[in-house]
PDB file of C-alpha atoms and ligand atoms in Angstrom:
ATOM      1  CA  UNK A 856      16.931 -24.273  -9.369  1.00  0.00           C
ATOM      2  CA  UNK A 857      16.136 -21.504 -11.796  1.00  0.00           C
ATOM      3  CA  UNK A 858      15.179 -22.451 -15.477  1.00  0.00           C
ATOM      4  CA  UNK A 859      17.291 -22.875 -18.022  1.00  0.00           C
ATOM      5  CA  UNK A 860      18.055 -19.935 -20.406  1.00  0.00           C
ATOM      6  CA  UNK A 861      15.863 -18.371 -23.102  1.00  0.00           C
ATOM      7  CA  UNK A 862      18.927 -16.361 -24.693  1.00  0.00           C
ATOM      8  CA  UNK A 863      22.514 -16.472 -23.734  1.00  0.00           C
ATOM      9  CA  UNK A 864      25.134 -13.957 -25.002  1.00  0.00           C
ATOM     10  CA  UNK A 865      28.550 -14.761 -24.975  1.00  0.00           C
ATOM     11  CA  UNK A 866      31.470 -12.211 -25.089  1.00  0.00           C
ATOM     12  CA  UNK A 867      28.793 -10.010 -27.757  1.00  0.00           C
ATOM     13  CA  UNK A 868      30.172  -7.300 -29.321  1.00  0.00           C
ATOM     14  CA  UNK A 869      30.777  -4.906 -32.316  1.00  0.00           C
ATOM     15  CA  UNK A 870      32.385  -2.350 -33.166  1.00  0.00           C
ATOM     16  CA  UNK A 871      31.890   0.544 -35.732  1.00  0.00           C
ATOM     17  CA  UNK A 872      35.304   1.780 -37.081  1.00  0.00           C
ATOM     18  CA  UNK A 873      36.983   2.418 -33.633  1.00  0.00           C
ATOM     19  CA  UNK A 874      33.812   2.692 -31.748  1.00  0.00           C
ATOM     20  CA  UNK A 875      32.693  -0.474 -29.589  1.00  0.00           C
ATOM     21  CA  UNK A 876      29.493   0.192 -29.157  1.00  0.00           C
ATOM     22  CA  UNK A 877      28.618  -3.605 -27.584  1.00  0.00           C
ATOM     23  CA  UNK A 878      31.890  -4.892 -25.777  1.00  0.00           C
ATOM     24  CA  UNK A 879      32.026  -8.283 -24.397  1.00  0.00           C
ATOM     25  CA  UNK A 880      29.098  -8.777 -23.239  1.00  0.00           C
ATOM     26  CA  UNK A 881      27.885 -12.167 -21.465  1.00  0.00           C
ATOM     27  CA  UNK A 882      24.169 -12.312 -20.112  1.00  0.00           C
ATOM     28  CA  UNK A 883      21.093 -14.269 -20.196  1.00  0.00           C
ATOM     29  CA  UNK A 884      17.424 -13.927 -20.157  1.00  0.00           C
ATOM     30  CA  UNK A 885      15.137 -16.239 -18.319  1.00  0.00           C
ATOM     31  CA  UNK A 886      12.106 -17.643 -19.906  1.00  0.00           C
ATOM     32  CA  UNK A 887       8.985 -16.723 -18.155  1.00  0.00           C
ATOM     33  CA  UNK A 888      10.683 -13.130 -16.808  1.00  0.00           C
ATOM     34  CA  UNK A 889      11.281  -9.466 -17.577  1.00  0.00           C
ATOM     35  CA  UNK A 890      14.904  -8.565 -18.296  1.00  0.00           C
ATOM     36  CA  UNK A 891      15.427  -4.971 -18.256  1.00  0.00           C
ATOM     37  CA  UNK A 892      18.255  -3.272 -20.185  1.00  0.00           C
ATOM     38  CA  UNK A 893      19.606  -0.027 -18.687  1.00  0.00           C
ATOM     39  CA  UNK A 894      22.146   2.622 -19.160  1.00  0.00           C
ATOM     40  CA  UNK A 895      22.973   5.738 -20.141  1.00  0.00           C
ATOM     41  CA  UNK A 896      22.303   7.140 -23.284  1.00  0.00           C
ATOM     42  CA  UNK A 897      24.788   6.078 -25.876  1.00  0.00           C
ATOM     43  CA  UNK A 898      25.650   2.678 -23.882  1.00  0.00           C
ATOM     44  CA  UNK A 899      24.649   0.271 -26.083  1.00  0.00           C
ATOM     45  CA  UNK A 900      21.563  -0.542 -25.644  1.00  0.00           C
ATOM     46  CA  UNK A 901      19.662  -0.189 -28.546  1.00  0.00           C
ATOM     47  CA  UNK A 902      23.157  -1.540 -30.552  1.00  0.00           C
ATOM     48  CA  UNK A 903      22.330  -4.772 -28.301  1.00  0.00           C
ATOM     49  CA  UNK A 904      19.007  -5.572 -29.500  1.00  0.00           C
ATOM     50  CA  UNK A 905      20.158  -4.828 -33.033  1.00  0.00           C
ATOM     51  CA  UNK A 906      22.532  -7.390 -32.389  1.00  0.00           C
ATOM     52  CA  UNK A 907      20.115 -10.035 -30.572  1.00  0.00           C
ATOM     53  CA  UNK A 908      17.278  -9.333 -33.734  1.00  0.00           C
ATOM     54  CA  UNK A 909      19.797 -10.063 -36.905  1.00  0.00           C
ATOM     55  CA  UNK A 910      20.101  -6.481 -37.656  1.00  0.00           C
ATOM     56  CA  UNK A 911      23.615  -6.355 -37.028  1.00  0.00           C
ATOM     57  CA  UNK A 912      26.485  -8.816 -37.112  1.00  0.00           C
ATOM     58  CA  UNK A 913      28.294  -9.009 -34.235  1.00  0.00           C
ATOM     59  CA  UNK A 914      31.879  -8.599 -34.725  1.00  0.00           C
ATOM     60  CA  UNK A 915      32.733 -11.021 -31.947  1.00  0.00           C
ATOM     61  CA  UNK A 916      30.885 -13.333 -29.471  1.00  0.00           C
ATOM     62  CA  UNK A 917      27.880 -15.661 -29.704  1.00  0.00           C
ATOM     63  CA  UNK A 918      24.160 -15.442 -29.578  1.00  0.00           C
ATOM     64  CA  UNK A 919      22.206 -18.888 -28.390  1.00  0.00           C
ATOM     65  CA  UNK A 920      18.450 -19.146 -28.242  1.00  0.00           C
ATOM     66  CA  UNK A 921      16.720 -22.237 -27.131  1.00  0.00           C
ATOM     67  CA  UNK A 922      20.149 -23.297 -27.249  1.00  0.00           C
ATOM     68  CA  UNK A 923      20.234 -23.078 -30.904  1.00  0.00           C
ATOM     69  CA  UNK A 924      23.661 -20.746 -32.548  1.00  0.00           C
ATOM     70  CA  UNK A 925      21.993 -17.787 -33.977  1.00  0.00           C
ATOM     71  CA  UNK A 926      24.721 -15.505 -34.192  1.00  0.00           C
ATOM     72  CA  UNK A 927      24.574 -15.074 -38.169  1.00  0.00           C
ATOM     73  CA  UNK A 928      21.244 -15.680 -38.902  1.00  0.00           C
ATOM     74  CA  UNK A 929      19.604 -12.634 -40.733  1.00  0.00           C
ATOM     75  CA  UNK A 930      16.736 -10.538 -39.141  1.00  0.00           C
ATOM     76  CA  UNK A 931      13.047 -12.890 -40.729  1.00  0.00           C
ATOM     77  CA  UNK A 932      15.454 -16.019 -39.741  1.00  0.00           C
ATOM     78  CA  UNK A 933      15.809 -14.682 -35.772  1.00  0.00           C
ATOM     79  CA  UNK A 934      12.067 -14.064 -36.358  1.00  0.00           C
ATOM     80  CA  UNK A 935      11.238 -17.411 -37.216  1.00  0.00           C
ATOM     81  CA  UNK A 936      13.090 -18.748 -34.479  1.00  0.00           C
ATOM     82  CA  UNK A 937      10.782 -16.386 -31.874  1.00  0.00           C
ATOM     83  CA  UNK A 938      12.405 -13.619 -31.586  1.00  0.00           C
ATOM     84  CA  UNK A 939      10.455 -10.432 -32.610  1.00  0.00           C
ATOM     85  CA  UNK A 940      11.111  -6.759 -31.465  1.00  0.00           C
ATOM     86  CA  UNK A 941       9.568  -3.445 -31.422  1.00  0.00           C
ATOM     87  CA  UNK A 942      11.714  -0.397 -32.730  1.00  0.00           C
ATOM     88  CA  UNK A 943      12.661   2.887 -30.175  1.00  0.00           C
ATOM     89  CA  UNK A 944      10.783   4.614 -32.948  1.00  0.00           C
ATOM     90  CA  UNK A 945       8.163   3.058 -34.661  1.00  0.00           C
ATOM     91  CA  UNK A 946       6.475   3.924 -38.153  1.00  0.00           C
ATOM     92  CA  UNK A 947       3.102   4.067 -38.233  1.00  0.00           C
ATOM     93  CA  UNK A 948       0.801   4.193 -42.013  1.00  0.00           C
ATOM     94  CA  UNK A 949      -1.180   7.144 -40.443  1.00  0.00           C
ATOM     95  CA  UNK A 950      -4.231   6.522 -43.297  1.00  0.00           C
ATOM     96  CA  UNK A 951      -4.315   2.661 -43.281  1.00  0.00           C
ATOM     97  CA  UNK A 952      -6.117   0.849 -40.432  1.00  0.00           C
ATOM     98  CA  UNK A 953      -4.748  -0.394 -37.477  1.00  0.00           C
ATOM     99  CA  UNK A 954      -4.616  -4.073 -38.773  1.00  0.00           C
ATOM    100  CA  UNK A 955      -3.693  -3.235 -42.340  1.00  0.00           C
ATOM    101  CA  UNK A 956      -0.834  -1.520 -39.987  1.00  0.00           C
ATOM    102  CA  UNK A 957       0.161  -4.479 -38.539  1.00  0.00           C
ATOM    103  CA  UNK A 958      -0.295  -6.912 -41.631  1.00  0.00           C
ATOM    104  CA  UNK A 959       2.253  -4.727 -43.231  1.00  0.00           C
ATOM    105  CA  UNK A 960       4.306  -4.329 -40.076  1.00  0.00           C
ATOM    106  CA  UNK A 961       4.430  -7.598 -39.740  1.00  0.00           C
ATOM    107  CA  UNK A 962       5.299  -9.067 -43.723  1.00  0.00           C
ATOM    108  CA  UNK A 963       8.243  -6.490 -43.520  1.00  0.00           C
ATOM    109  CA  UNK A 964       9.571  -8.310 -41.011  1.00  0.00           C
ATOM    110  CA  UNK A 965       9.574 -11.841 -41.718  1.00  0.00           C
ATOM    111  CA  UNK A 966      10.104 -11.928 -45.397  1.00  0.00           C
ATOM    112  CA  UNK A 967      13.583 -11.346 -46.246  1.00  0.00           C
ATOM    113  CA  UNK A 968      12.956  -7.978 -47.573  1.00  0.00           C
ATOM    114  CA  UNK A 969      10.171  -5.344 -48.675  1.00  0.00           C
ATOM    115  CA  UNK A 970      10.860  -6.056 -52.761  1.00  0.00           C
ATOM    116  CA  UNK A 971      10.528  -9.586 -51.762  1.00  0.00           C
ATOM    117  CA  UNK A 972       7.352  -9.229 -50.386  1.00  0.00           C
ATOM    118  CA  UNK A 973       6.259  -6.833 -52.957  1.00  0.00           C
ATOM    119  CA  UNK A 974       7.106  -9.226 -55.695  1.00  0.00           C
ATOM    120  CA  UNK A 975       5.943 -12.587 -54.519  1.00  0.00           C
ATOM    121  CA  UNK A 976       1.840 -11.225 -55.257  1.00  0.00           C
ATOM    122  CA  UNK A 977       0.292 -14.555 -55.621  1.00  0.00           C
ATOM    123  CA  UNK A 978       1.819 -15.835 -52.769  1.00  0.00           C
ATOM    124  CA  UNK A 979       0.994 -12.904 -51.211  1.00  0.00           C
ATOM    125  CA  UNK A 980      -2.589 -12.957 -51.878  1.00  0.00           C
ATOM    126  CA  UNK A 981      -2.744 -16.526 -50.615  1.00  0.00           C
ATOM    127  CA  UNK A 982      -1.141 -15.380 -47.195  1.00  0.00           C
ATOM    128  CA  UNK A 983      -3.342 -12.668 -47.080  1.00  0.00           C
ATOM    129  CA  UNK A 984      -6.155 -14.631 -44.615  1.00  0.00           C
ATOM    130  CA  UNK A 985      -3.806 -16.356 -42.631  1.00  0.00           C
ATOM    131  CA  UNK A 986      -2.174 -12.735 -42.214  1.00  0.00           C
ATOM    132  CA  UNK A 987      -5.170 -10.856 -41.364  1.00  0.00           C
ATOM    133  CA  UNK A 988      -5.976 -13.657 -38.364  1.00  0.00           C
ATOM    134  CA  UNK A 989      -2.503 -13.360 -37.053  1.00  0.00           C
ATOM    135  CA  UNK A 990      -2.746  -9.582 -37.044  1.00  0.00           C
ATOM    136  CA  UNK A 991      -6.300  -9.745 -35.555  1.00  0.00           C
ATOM    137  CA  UNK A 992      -5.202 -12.138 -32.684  1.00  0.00           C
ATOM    138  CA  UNK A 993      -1.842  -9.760 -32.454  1.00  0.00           C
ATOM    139  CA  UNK A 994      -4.304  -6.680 -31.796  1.00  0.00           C
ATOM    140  CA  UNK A 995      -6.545  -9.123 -29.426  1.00  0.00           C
ATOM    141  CA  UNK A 996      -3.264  -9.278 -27.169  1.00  0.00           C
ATOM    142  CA  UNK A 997      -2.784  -5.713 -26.722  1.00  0.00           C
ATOM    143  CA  UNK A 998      -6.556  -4.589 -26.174  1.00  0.00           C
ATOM    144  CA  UNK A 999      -6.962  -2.934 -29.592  1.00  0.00           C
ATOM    145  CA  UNK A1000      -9.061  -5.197 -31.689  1.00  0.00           C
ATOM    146  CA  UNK A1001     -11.912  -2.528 -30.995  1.00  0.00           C
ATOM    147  CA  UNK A1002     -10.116   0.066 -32.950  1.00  0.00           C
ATOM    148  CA  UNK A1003      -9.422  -2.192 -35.869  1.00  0.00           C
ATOM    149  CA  UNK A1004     -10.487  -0.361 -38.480  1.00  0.00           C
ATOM    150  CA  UNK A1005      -9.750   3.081 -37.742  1.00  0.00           C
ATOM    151  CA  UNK A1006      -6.896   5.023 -39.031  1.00  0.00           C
ATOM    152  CA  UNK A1007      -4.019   3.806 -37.146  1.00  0.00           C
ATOM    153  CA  UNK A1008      -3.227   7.650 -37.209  1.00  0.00           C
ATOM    154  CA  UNK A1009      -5.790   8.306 -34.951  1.00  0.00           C
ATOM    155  CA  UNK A1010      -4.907   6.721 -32.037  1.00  0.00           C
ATOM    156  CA  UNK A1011      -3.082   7.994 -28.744  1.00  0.00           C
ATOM    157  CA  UNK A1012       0.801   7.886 -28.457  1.00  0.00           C
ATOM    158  CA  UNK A1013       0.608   4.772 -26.138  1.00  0.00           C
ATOM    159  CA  UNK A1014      -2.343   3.303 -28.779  1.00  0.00           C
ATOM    160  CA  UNK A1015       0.408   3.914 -31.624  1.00  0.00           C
ATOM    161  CA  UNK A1016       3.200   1.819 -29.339  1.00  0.00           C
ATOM    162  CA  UNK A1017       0.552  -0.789 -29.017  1.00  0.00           C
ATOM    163  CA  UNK A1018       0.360  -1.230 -32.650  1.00  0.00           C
ATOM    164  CA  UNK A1019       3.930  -1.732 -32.732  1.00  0.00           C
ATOM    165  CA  UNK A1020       3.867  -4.455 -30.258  1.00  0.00           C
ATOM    166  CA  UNK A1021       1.063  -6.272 -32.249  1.00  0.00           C
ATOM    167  CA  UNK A1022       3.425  -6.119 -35.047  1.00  0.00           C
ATOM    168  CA  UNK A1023       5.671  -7.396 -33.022  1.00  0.00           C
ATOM    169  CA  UNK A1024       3.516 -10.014 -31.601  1.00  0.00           C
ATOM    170  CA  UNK A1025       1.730 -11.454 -34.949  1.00  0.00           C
ATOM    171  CA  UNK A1026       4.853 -13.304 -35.954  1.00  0.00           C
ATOM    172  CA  UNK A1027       4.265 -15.044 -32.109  1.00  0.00           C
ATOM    173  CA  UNK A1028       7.282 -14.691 -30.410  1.00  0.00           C
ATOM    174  CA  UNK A1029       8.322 -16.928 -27.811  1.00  0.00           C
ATOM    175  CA  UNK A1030      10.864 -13.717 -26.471  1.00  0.00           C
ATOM    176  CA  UNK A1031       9.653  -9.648 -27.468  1.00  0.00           C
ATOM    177  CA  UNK A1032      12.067  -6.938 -27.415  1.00  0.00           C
ATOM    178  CA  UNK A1033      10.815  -3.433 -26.452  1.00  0.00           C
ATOM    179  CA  UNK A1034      13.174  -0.672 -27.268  1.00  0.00           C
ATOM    180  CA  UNK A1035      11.960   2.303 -24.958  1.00  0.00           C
ATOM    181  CA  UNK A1036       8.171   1.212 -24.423  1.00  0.00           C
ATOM    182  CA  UNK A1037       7.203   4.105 -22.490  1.00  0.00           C
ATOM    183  CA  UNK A1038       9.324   6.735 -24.212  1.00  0.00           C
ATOM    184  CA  UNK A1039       6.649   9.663 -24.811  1.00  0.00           C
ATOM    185  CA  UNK A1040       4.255   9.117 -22.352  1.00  0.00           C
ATOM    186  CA  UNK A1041       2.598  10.325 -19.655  1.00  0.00           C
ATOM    187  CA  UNK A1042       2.785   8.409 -16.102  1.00  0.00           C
ATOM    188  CA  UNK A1043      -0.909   6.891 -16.415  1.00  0.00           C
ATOM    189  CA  UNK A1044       0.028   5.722 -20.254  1.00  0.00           C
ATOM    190  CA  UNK A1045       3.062   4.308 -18.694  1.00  0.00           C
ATOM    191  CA  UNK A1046       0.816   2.601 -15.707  1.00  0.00           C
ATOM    192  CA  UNK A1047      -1.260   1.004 -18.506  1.00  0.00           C
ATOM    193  CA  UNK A1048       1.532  -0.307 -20.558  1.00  0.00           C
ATOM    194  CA  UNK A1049       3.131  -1.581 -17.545  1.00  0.00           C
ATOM    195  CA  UNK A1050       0.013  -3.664 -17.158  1.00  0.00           C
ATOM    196  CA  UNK A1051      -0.256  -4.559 -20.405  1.00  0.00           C
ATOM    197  CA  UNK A1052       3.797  -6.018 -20.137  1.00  0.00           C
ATOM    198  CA  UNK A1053       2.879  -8.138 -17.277  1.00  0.00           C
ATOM    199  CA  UNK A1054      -0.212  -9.549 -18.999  1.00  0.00           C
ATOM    200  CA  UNK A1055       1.490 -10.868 -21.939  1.00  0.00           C
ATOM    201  CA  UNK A1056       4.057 -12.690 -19.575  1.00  0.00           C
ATOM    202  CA  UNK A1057       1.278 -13.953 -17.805  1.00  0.00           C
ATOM    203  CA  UNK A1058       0.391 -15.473 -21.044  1.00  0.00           C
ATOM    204  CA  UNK A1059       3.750 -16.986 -21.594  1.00  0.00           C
ATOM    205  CA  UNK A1060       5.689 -14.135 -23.057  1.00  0.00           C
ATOM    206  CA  UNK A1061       9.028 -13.567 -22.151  1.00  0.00           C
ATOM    207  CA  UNK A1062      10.229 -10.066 -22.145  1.00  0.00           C
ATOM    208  CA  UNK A1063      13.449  -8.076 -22.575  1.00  0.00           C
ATOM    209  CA  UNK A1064      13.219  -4.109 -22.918  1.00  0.00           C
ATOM    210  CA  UNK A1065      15.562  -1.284 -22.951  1.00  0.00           C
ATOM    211  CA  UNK A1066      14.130   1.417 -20.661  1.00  0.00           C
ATOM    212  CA  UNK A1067      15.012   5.094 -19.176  1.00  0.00           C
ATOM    213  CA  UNK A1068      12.323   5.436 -16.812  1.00  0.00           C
ATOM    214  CA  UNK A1069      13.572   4.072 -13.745  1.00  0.00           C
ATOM    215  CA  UNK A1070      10.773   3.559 -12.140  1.00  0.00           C
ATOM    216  CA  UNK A1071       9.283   1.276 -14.644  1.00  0.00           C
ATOM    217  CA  UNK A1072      12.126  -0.645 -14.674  1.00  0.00           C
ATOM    218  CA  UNK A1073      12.469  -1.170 -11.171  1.00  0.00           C
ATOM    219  CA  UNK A1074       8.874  -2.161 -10.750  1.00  0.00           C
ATOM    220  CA  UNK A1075       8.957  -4.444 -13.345  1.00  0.00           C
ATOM    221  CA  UNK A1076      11.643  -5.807 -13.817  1.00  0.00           C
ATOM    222  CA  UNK A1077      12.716  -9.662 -12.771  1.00  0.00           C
ATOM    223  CA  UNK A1078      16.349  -8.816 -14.029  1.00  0.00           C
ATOM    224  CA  UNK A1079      18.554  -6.131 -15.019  1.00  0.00           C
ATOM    225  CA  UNK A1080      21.517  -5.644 -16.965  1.00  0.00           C
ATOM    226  CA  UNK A1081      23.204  -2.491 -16.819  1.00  0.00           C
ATOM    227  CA  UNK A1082      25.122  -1.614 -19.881  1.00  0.00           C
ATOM    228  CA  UNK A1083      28.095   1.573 -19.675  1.00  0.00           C
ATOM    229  CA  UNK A1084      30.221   2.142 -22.842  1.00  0.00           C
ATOM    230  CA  UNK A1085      29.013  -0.969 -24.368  1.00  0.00           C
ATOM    231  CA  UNK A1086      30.159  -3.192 -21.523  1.00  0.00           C
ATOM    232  CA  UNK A1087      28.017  -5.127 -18.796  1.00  0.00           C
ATOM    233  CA  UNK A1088      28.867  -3.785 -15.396  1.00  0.00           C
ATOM    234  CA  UNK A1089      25.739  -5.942 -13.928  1.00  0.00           C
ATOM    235  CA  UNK A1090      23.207  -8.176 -14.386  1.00  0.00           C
ATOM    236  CA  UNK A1091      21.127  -8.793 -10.713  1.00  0.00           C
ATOM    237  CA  UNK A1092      17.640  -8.225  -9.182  1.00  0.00           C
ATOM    238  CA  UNK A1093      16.485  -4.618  -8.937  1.00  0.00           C
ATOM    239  CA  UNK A1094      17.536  -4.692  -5.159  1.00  0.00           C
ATOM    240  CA  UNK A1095      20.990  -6.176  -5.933  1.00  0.00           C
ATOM    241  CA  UNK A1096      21.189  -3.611  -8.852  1.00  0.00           C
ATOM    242  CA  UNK A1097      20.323  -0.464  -6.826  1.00  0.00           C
ATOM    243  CA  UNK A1098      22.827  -1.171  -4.452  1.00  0.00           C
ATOM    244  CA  UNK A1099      25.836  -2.117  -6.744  1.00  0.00           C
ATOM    245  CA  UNK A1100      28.606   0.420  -6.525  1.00  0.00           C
ATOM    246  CA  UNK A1101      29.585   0.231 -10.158  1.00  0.00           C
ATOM    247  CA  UNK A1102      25.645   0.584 -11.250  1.00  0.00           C
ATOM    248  CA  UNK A1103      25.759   4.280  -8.546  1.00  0.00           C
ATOM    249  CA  UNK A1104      28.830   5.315 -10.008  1.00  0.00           C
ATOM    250  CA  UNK A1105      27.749   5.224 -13.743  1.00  0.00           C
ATOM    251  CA  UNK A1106      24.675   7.204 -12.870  1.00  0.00           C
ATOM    252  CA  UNK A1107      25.945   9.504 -10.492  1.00  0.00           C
ATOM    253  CA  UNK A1108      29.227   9.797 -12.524  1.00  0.00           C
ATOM    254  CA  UNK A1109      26.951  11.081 -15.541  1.00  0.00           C
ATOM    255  CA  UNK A1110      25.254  14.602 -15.872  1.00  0.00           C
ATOM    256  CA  UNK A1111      22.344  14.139 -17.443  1.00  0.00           C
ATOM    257  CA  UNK A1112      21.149  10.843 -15.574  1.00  0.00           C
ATOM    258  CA  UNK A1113      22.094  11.515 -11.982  1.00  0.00           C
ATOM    259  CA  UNK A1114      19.644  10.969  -9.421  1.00  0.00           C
ATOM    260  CA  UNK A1115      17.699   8.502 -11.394  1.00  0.00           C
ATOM    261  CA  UNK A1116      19.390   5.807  -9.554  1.00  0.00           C
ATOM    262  CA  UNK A1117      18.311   7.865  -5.900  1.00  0.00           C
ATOM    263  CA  UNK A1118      14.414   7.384  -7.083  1.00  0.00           C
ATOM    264  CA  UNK A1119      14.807   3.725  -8.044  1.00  0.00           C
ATOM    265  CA  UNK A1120      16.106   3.275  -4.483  1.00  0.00           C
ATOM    266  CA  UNK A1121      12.689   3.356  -3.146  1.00  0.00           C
ATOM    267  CA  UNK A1122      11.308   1.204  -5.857  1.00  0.00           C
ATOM    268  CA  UNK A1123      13.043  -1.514  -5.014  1.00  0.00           C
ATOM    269  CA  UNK A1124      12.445  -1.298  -1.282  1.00  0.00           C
ATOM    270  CA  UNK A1125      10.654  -4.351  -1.083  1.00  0.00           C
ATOM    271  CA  UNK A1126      13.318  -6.314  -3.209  1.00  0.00           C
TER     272      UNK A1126
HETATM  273  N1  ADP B1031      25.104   1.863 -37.186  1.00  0.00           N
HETATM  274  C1  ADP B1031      25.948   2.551 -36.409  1.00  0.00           C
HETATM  275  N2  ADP B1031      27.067   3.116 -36.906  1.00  0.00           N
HETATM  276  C2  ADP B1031      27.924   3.791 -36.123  1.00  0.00           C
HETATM  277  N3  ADP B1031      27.760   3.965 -34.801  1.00  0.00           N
HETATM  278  C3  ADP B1031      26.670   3.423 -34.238  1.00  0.00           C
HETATM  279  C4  ADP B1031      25.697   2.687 -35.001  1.00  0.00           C
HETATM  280  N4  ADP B1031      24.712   2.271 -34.160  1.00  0.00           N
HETATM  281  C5  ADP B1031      25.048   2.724 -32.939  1.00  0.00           C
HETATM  282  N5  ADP B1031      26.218   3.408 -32.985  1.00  0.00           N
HETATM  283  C6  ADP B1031      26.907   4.021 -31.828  1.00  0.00           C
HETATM  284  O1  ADP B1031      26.968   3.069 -30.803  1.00  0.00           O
HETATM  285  C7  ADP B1031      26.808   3.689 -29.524  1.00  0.00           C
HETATM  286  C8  ADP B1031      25.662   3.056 -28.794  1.00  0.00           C
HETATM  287  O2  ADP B1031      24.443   3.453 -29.401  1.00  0.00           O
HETATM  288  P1  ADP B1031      23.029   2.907 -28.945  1.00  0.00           P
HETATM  289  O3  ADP B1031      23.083   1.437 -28.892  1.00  0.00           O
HETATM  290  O4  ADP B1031      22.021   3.521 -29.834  1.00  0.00           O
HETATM  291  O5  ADP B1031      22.908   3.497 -27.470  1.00  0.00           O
HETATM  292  P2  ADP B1031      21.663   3.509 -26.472  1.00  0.00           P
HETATM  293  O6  ADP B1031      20.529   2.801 -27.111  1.00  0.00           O
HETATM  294  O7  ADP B1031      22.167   2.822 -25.233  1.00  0.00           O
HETATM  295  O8  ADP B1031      21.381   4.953 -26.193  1.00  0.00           O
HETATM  296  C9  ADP B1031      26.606   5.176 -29.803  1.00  0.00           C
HETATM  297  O9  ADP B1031      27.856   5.813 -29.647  1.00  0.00           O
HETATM  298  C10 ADP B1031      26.139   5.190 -31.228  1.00  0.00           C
HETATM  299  O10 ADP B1031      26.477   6.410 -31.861  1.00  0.00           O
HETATM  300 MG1   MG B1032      18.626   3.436 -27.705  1.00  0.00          MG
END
C-alpha cells in the first residue's frame, strides 16, 4: 500500500487575463520521495510552485497538505505549515556572510513581510539566537557550515544554490521545493547536488523540484509529473513516463526540447 499523501492538488489552476498558465491540475506528492516537475519552458511549472508556496492564489482548485486546506493561506502561513521553497533565481547579499545570508533569507520568508520584519526590532533582537542556530543547523544540512563566515559572494555557483536551500531549510520543512536546482552548472556540480538531494531525503525530507536536465530527473526522480500548457498530461515512474505517448509527443512536438526525452530513455533503463 503506498503512503498516504504529503500534498494533493485538486483541479489547480490560474489564469492571468486570458492566459492559463496552471489548468486543472490534480496530483500528489508522496512523503518520503522525489517528485519531479517537467515540461517545456513556459508550461507551468514555476506558476505551480508559486501556487503550492502562497505566492499566488489559485483561481480555481484546492491545495491539501497533511490533509489540512491550504489553498488561501499566504506565503509565511504555507511556511509554517512545512512548506518552504527555493526560487529559479536566487538573491544572494554578495558582502554579508553565508549565515547572515541565510538569517535574512530566511526572516523574509516567514514573517509576513520585509517592513514587518524591519519594524518589529526588539522582537527581532530577541529572535536573533534562535535565528542564528536555525541558520547554522540549515548550513550543517547542506555541507557549508565550514564557509560560514565568508562572503556568501565568494562561493561557487552550486555553493550559492546551496545557500538558497539552507534558506530554504532553516524554517524546517517537512516538503522543499527546488525550482531548477541544477540550472547553471556543470555535470560534476550537478553530480554533487544530486547527492546532496538524496541525503536530505534520507534524513526525512520530502522533495518536489522543477527540472530541465533530463538526466537528473530521470535518475532521481521517484515520480514525475509532466506539465504542457499548464495542464498535467502525466504523473508515473520515470519508466512509465519515458514511454508515455503524450509525454514523446510534447517533447518531440517542441523545437527547442526535442531529443531530451531520447537521452532520458536510457536513464530509465533499469525502471
Ligand atoms: N505573474 C504572471 N503574470 C502573467 N503571466 C505569467 C505570470 N507568471 C507566469 N506567467 C505565464 O505563465 C506561463 C507559465 O510560466 P512559468 O510557470 O514560469 O513556466 P515554466 O516555469 O514552466 O517555464 C508563461 O506563459 C508565463 O508567461
Ligand atoms: Mg520556470
Amino acid at each position: 500500500m503506498p503512503e498516504a499523501p504529503l500534498l494533493e492538488v485538486q483541479d489547480l489552476g490560474i489564469r492571468f487575463g486570458g492566459l492559463h498558465a496552471v489548468r486543472d491540475v490534480t496530483a500528489t506528492v508522496r512523503p518520503g520521495q522525489i517528485t519531479a516537475i517537467i515540461g517545456p519552458n513556459g508550461a507551468g511549472k514555476s506558476t505551480f510552485f508559486n501556487l503550492i508556496s502562497g505566492f499566488y492564489r489559485p483561481t480555481s482548485g484546492q491545495i491539501r497538505f497533511l490533509g489540512e486546506d491550504i489553498t488561501r493561506l499566504r506565503t509565511h502561513e504555507v511556511v509554517a505549515r512545512g512548506i518552504a521553497r527555493t526560487f529559479q533565481t536566487t538573491t544572494i547579499y554578495r558582502e554579508l556572510s553565508v549565515l547572515e545570508g541565510v538569517m535574512i533569507g530566511h526572516r523574509v520568508r516567514t514573517r509576513a513581510g520585509l517592513l514587518d520584519a524591519l519594524l518589529r526590532t526588539g522582537r527581532e533582537r530577541r529572535d536573533e539566537a534562535a535565528s542564528r542556530e536555525g541558520a547554522m543547523r540549515a548550513l550543517e544540512r547542506v555541507g557549508l557550515a565550514p564557509q560560514a563566515r565568508r562572503p556568501a559572494g565568494a562561493l561557487t555557483q552550486e555553493g550559492q544554490k546551496r545557500v538558497g536551500i539552507a534558506m530554504a531549510l532553516a524554517s524546517d520543512p517537512r516538503l522543499l521545493l527546488l525550482d531548477e536546482p541544477a540550472a547553471g552548472m556543470n555535470p560534476e556540480e550537478t553530480v554533487s547536488l544530486m547527492a546532496l538531494i538524496r541525503e536530505l531525503v534520507a534524513g526525512g525530507l520530502t522533495v518536489a523540484l522543477v527540472e530541465h536536465k533530463m538526466s537528473l530527473v530521470m535518475g532521481l526522480a521517484d515520480e514525475i509529473l509532466v506539465l504542457h500548457h499548464g495542464q498535467k498530461i502525466a504523473q508515473g515512474t520515470p519508466g512509465q513516463i519515458s514511454r508515455d505517448p503524450a509525454v514523446v509527443e510534447a517533447y518531440l512536438g517542441g523545437h527547442a526540447h526535442g531529443g531530451q526525452m531520447g537521452q532520458s530513455g536510457e536513464g530509465a533503463a533499469h525502471a
